[in-house]
Amino acid sequence: MTKPLLHVSAAELFEVQGLRFVESAMPELSVEHRLAMNRVWDETVEDNPSAFDGPAVACTGLDWEEPGTLVLSWARATYRYRGLRRVSGAPSVSSVFVCVVQPTDDGSLVVGHMSSSTATPDRLQLPGGVLEPPLHGEPLDAAVLRSNAARELVEETGIDTPPQDLELWLVTRGASGSVGFVFLAPECRTELVHGRFDALVSSEKALGREPELDQIMLVRSPAELANLGGTAVDYLEPVLRRYAGSAAVRAR
């Protein structure tokens, strides 16, 4: 088993040398568990009518092949399956997501604040979202991860980076079992970051839509999170800490 770079109560971080994806079937659900899952989803929609039961990749198993190859067993699911975490005795199904570390030329990273129209209002996170599965018959691979990450970056910040320019940097595993693939983007000028985001927000509002992020902040260190308001996702503090450490090494 590969040891994490950081192991905190919130999340673990791993470096990987290889990835292997194994498609599997979703665990069988009893009638009781399925009904309970659907009740949780109905409550979610009642609280947030914009919630969408879209396609998603679910993690059904996580293992390692030496040296440093991560093996992810996954299944095709929808957003409602995340509610199984709130159902006592239900099979374990973890979410899978991609996110992007976007550095700026002043040494900061872009952190977003989720808007009230999303399923997770007031949440602080890196640009990113739930991983969507490939078309039926097509494999899940690193190219799909990069494509998802690039799409999330431009949809949430307006920064249009080609997928091939994103480098898989870390893998996170959260306290709930969620698995995140963290990509490192090329550095952007601070003015460009703000300009692209402002243009995105204006465009969305002109179309009568609320942007997923209602604001972005440029953060230099984990200590700054406490002053931002909102609730940070479990991986955010350790990822910021890891980046700050690697930046210090690169500056030597």
CSV table of C-alpha atoms in Angstrom, one decimal:
chain,number,residue,atom,x,y,z
A,1,MET,CA,0.0,0.0,0.0
A,2,THR,CA,1.4,3.4,-1.0
A,3,LYS,CA,1.7,5.7,2.0
A,4,PRO,CA,0.1,9.1,1.7
A,5,LEU,CA,2.1,12.3,1.4
A,6,LEU,CA,-0.1,13.9,4.0
A,7,HIS,CA,-2.6,12.1,6.4
A,8,VAL,CA,-4.9,14.4,8.2
A,9,SER,CA,-8.3,13.9,9.7
A,10,ALA,CA,-9.9,15.4,6.6
A,11,ALA,CA,-8.2,13.8,3.6
A,12,GLU,CA,-5.1,11.9,2.4
A,13,LEU,CA,-3.0,12.9,-0.5
A,14,PHE,CA,-1.2,10.5,-2.8
A,15,GLU,CA,1.3,10.7,-5.7
A,16,VAL,CA,0.7,8.1,-8.3
A,17,GLN,CA,3.0,6.8,-11.1
A,18,GLY,CA,0.2,5.0,-13.0
A,19,LEU,CA,-3.6,4.6,-13.2
A,20,ARG,CA,-5.8,1.6,-14.0
A,21,PHE,CA,-9.5,1.7,-14.2
A,22,VAL,CA,-11.8,-1.3,-13.9
A,23,GLU,CA,-15.4,-1.0,-14.7
A,24,SER,CA,-17.8,-2.9,-12.4
A,25,ALA,CA,-21.5,-3.1,-11.6
A,26,MET,CA,-23.1,-1.0,-9.0
A,27,PRO,CA,-23.7,-3.0,-5.7
A,28,GLU,CA,-27.1,-4.6,-5.5
A,29,LEU,CA,-29.5,-2.6,-3.3
A,30,SER,CA,-32.3,-4.0,-1.2
A,31,VAL,CA,-35.7,-2.5,-1.6
A,32,GLU,CA,-35.3,-0.8,1.8
A,33,HIS,CA,-32.0,0.8,0.8
A,34,ARG,CA,-33.2,1.9,-2.6
A,35,LEU,CA,-36.3,3.5,-1.0
A,36,ALA,CA,-34.1,5.2,1.6
A,37,MET,CA,-31.8,6.5,-1.1
A,38,ASN,CA,-34.7,7.9,-3.1
A,39,ARG,CA,-36.0,9.6,0.0
A,40,VAL,CA,-32.7,11.3,0.6
A,41,TRP,CA,-32.7,12.5,-3.0
A,42,ASP,CA,-36.2,13.8,-2.8
A,43,GLU,CA,-35.1,15.8,0.3
A,44,THR,CA,-32.2,17.1,-1.6
A,45,VAL,CA,-34.4,18.3,-4.5
A,46,GLU,CA,-36.9,19.9,-2.0
A,47,ASP,CA,-34.0,21.8,-0.4
A,48,ASN,CA,-32.5,22.8,-3.8
A,49,PRO,CA,-34.9,22.4,-6.8
A,50,SER,CA,-32.0,22.9,-9.2
A,51,ALA,CA,-30.4,19.6,-8.1
A,52,PHE,CA,-29.9,17.4,-11.1
A,53,ASP,CA,-29.7,13.6,-11.0
A,54,GLY,CA,-27.0,13.5,-13.8
A,55,PRO,CA,-24.5,10.8,-14.7
A,56,ALA,CA,-21.6,10.3,-12.4
A,57,VAL,CA,-18.7,7.9,-11.7
A,58,ALA,CA,-19.0,6.0,-8.5
A,59,CYS,CA,-16.0,4.4,-6.8
A,60,THR,CA,-16.7,0.8,-5.8
A,61,GLY,CA,-13.1,-0.1,-4.8
A,62,LEU,CA,-9.6,1.4,-4.5
A,63,ASP,CA,-6.4,-0.6,-4.4
A,64,TRP,CA,-2.7,-0.3,-5.3
A,65,GLU,CA,-0.4,-2.2,-7.6
A,66,GLU,CA,3.3,-1.7,-7.0
A,67,PRO,CA,5.0,0.5,-7.8
A,68,GLY,CA,2.6,3.3,-7.2
A,69,THR,CA,-0.2,2.3,-9.6
A,70,LEU,CA,-3.7,3.2,-8.4
A,71,VAL,CA,-6.4,0.8,-9.4
A,72,LEU,CA,-9.9,2.4,-9.3
A,73,SER,CA,-12.9,0.1,-9.6
A,74,TRP,CA,-15.8,2.2,-10.8
A,75,ALA,CA,-19.4,2.0,-11.9
A,76,ARG,CA,-21.9,4.1,-13.8
A,77,ALA,CA,-24.2,5.9,-11.4
A,78,THR,CA,-26.1,9.1,-10.9
A,79,TYR,CA,-25.9,11.8,-8.3
A,80,ARG,CA,-28.6,10.3,-6.1
A,81,TYR,CA,-26.4,7.4,-5.3
A,82,ARG,CA,-24.3,9.7,-3.1
A,83,GLY,CA,-27.2,9.6,-0.7
A,84,LEU,CA,-26.3,6.1,0.2
A,85,ARG,CA,-23.7,7.5,2.6
A,86,ARG,CA,-26.7,8.7,4.8
A,87,VAL,CA,-28.4,5.3,4.7
A,88,SER,CA,-27.5,3.0,7.6
A,89,GLY,CA,-26.2,-0.4,6.5
A,90,ALA,CA,-26.2,0.4,2.7
A,91,PRO,CA,-23.4,-0.7,0.4
A,92,SER,CA,-20.4,1.7,0.3
A,93,VAL,CA,-20.4,3.9,-2.8
A,94,SER,CA,-18.0,6.8,-2.9
A,95,SER,CA,-18.0,9.7,-5.3
A,96,VAL,CA,-15.2,10.5,-7.7
A,97,PHE,CA,-14.3,14.0,-8.8
A,98,VAL,CA,-11.7,16.1,-10.6
A,99,CYS,CA,-10.4,19.5,-9.6
A,100,VAL,CA,-7.7,21.9,-10.9
A,101,VAL,CA,-4.9,23.7,-9.0
A,102,GLN,CA,-4.7,27.0,-10.9
A,103,PRO,CA,-1.6,29.0,-10.0
A,104,THR,CA,-1.3,32.7,-10.6
A,105,ASP,CA,1.8,34.8,-11.3
A,106,ASP,CA,1.8,36.2,-7.7
A,107,GLY,CA,2.1,32.8,-6.1
A,108,SER,CA,-1.5,32.3,-5.3
A,109,LEU,CA,-4.0,29.5,-6.1
A,110,VAL,CA,-7.6,30.0,-7.3
A,111,VAL,CA,-10.2,29.0,-4.7
A,112,GLY,CA,-13.9,29.2,-5.6
A,113,HIS,CA,-17.0,29.9,-3.4
A,114,MET,CA,-20.0,27.9,-4.5
A,115,SER,CA,-23.1,30.0,-5.2
A,116,SER,CA,-26.5,29.5,-3.5
A,117,SER,CA,-28.0,27.9,-6.7
A,118,THR,CA,-25.7,24.8,-6.4
A,119,ALA,CA,-26.1,21.6,-4.4
A,120,THR,CA,-23.4,22.8,-2.0
A,121,PRO,CA,-23.9,26.5,-1.4
A,122,ASP,CA,-21.2,28.4,0.6
A,123,ARG,CA,-18.6,25.7,0.0
A,124,LEU,CA,-14.9,26.6,-0.7
A,125,GLN,CA,-13.2,24.4,-3.2
A,126,LEU,CA,-10.8,24.2,-6.1
A,127,PRO,CA,-12.5,24.6,-9.6
A,128,GLY,CA,-13.8,21.1,-10.3
A,129,GLY,CA,-16.7,18.7,-10.0
A,130,VAL,CA,-18.1,15.2,-10.1
A,131,LEU,CA,-16.5,13.0,-12.7
A,132,GLU,CA,-18.8,12.1,-15.5
A,133,PRO,CA,-18.5,8.6,-17.1
A,134,PRO,CA,-17.5,8.1,-20.7
A,135,LEU,CA,-20.0,6.9,-23.3
A,136,HIS,CA,-21.1,3.3,-23.0
A,137,GLY,CA,-18.5,1.1,-24.7
A,138,GLU,CA,-15.7,3.6,-24.2
A,139,PRO,CA,-13.1,3.2,-21.4
A,140,LEU,CA,-12.5,5.5,-18.5
A,141,ASP,CA,-8.9,6.6,-18.7
A,142,ALA,CA,-6.5,9.6,-18.0
A,143,ALA,CA,-7.8,11.4,-21.1
A,144,VAL,CA,-11.3,11.3,-19.8
A,145,LEU,CA,-10.1,12.7,-16.5
A,146,ARG,CA,-8.2,15.6,-18.2
A,147,SER,CA,-11.2,16.4,-20.4
A,148,ASN,CA,-13.5,16.6,-17.4
A,149,ALA,CA,-11.0,18.7,-15.5
A,150,ALA,CA,-10.5,21.2,-18.4
A,151,ARG,CA,-14.3,21.5,-18.8
A,152,GLU,CA,-14.9,22.2,-15.1
A,153,LEU,CA,-12.1,24.8,-15.2
A,154,VAL,CA,-13.6,26.8,-18.1
A,155,GLU,CA,-17.2,26.4,-16.9
A,156,GLU,CA,-16.4,27.7,-13.4
A,157,THR,CA,-13.7,30.2,-14.0
A,158,GLY,CA,-13.7,31.0,-17.7
A,159,ILE,CA,-10.0,29.9,-18.0
A,160,ASP,CA,-9.9,27.8,-21.2
A,161,THR,CA,-6.9,25.4,-20.9
A,162,PRO,CA,-6.4,22.6,-23.3
A,163,PRO,CA,-6.7,19.2,-21.6
A,164,GLN,CA,-3.2,18.1,-22.6
A,165,ASP,CA,-1.8,21.1,-20.7
A,166,LEU,CA,-3.2,19.7,-17.4
A,167,GLU,CA,-0.8,17.5,-15.4
A,168,LEU,CA,-2.2,14.9,-12.9
A,169,TRP,CA,-0.5,16.1,-9.7
A,170,LEU,CA,-2.2,14.3,-6.8
A,171,VAL,CA,-5.0,11.9,-5.8
A,172,THR,CA,-7.0,12.7,-2.7
A,173,ARG,CA,-9.1,10.4,-0.6
A,174,GLY,CA,-11.6,12.0,1.8
A,175,ALA,CA,-12.9,11.0,5.1
A,176,SER,CA,-16.1,9.8,3.4
A,177,GLY,CA,-14.1,7.7,0.9
A,178,SER,CA,-14.5,10.2,-2.0
A,179,VAL,CA,-11.6,10.0,-4.5
A,180,GLY,CA,-10.3,13.1,-6.2
A,181,PHE,CA,-8.0,13.6,-9.1
A,182,VAL,CA,-6.1,16.9,-8.7
A,183,PHE,CA,-4.6,18.4,-11.9
A,184,LEU,CA,-2.0,21.2,-12.0
A,185,ALA,CA,-2.7,23.9,-14.6
A,186,PRO,CA,-0.1,26.2,-16.2
A,187,GLU,CA,0.4,29.5,-14.4
A,188,CYS,CA,-1.9,32.4,-15.3
A,189,ARG,CA,-1.5,36.1,-14.9
A,190,THR,CA,-3.7,37.5,-12.0
A,191,GLU,CA,-5.3,40.0,-14.3
A,192,LEU,CA,-6.2,37.3,-16.8
A,193,VAL,CA,-7.8,35.1,-14.0
A,194,HIS,CA,-10.0,38.0,-12.8
A,195,GLY,CA,-10.9,39.1,-16.3
A,196,ARG,CA,-11.9,35.6,-17.5
A,197,PHE,CA,-14.0,35.1,-14.4
A,198,ASP,CA,-15.7,38.5,-14.6
A,199,ALA,CA,-16.6,37.8,-18.2
A,200,LEU,CA,-18.0,34.4,-17.4
A,201,VAL,CA,-20.2,35.8,-14.6
A,202,SER,CA,-21.5,38.6,-16.9
A,203,SER,CA,-22.3,36.0,-19.7
A,204,GLU,CA,-24.1,33.6,-17.3
A,205,LYS,CA,-26.2,36.4,-15.8
A,206,ALA,CA,-27.1,37.8,-19.3
A,207,LEU,CA,-28.5,34.3,-20.1
A,208,GLY,CA,-30.5,34.3,-16.9
A,209,ARG,CA,-28.3,31.7,-15.1
A,210,GLU,CA,-26.4,31.8,-11.9
A,211,PRO,CA,-22.7,30.9,-12.2
A,212,GLU,CA,-21.6,27.8,-10.1
A,213,LEU,CA,-19.0,30.0,-8.4
A,214,ASP,CA,-20.3,33.4,-7.1
A,215,GLN,CA,-16.7,34.5,-6.4
A,216,ILE,CA,-13.1,33.4,-6.7
A,217,MET,CA,-10.3,34.2,-4.3
A,218,LEU,CA,-6.6,34.0,-4.7
A,219,VAL,CA,-5.1,32.1,-1.7
A,220,ARG,CA,-1.4,31.8,-0.8
A,221,SER,CA,-1.5,29.6,2.2
A,222,PRO,CA,-3.8,27.3,4.2
A,223,ALA,CA,-3.9,29.8,7.0
A,224,GLU,CA,-5.9,32.2,4.8
A,225,LEU,CA,-8.8,29.8,4.5
A,226,ALA,CA,-10.1,30.8,8.0
A,227,ASN,CA,-10.7,34.4,6.8
A,228,LEU,CA,-12.6,33.5,3.6
A,229,GLY,CA,-16.0,32.5,5.1
A,230,GLY,CA,-17.8,29.4,3.9
A,231,THR,CA,-16.9,25.8,4.6
A,232,ALA,CA,-13.8,24.3,2.9
A,233,VAL,CA,-14.0,20.8,1.3
A,234,ASP,CA,-11.8,18.3,3.2
A,235,TYR,CA,-9.1,18.1,0.6
A,236,LEU,CA,-8.5,21.9,0.3
A,237,GLU,CA,-6.3,22.6,3.3
A,238,PRO,CA,-3.9,19.7,2.7
A,239,VAL,CA,-3.7,20.4,-1.1
A,240,LEU,CA,-2.9,24.1,-0.4
A,241,ARG,CA,-0.3,23.0,2.2
A,242,ARG,CA,1.3,20.6,-0.3
A,243,TYR,CA,1.4,23.3,-3.0
A,244,ALA,CA,3.0,25.8,-0.7
A,245,GLY,CA,5.7,23.3,0.2
A,246,SER,CA,6.4,22.4,-3.3
A,247,ALA,CA,6.6,26.0,-4.4
A,248,ALA,CA,9.1,26.7,-1.6
A,249,VAL,CA,11.2,23.8,-2.9
A,250,ARG,CA,11.0,25.1,-6.5
A,251,ALA,CA,12.1,28.6,-5.4
A,252,ARG,CA,15.4,27.3,-3.8
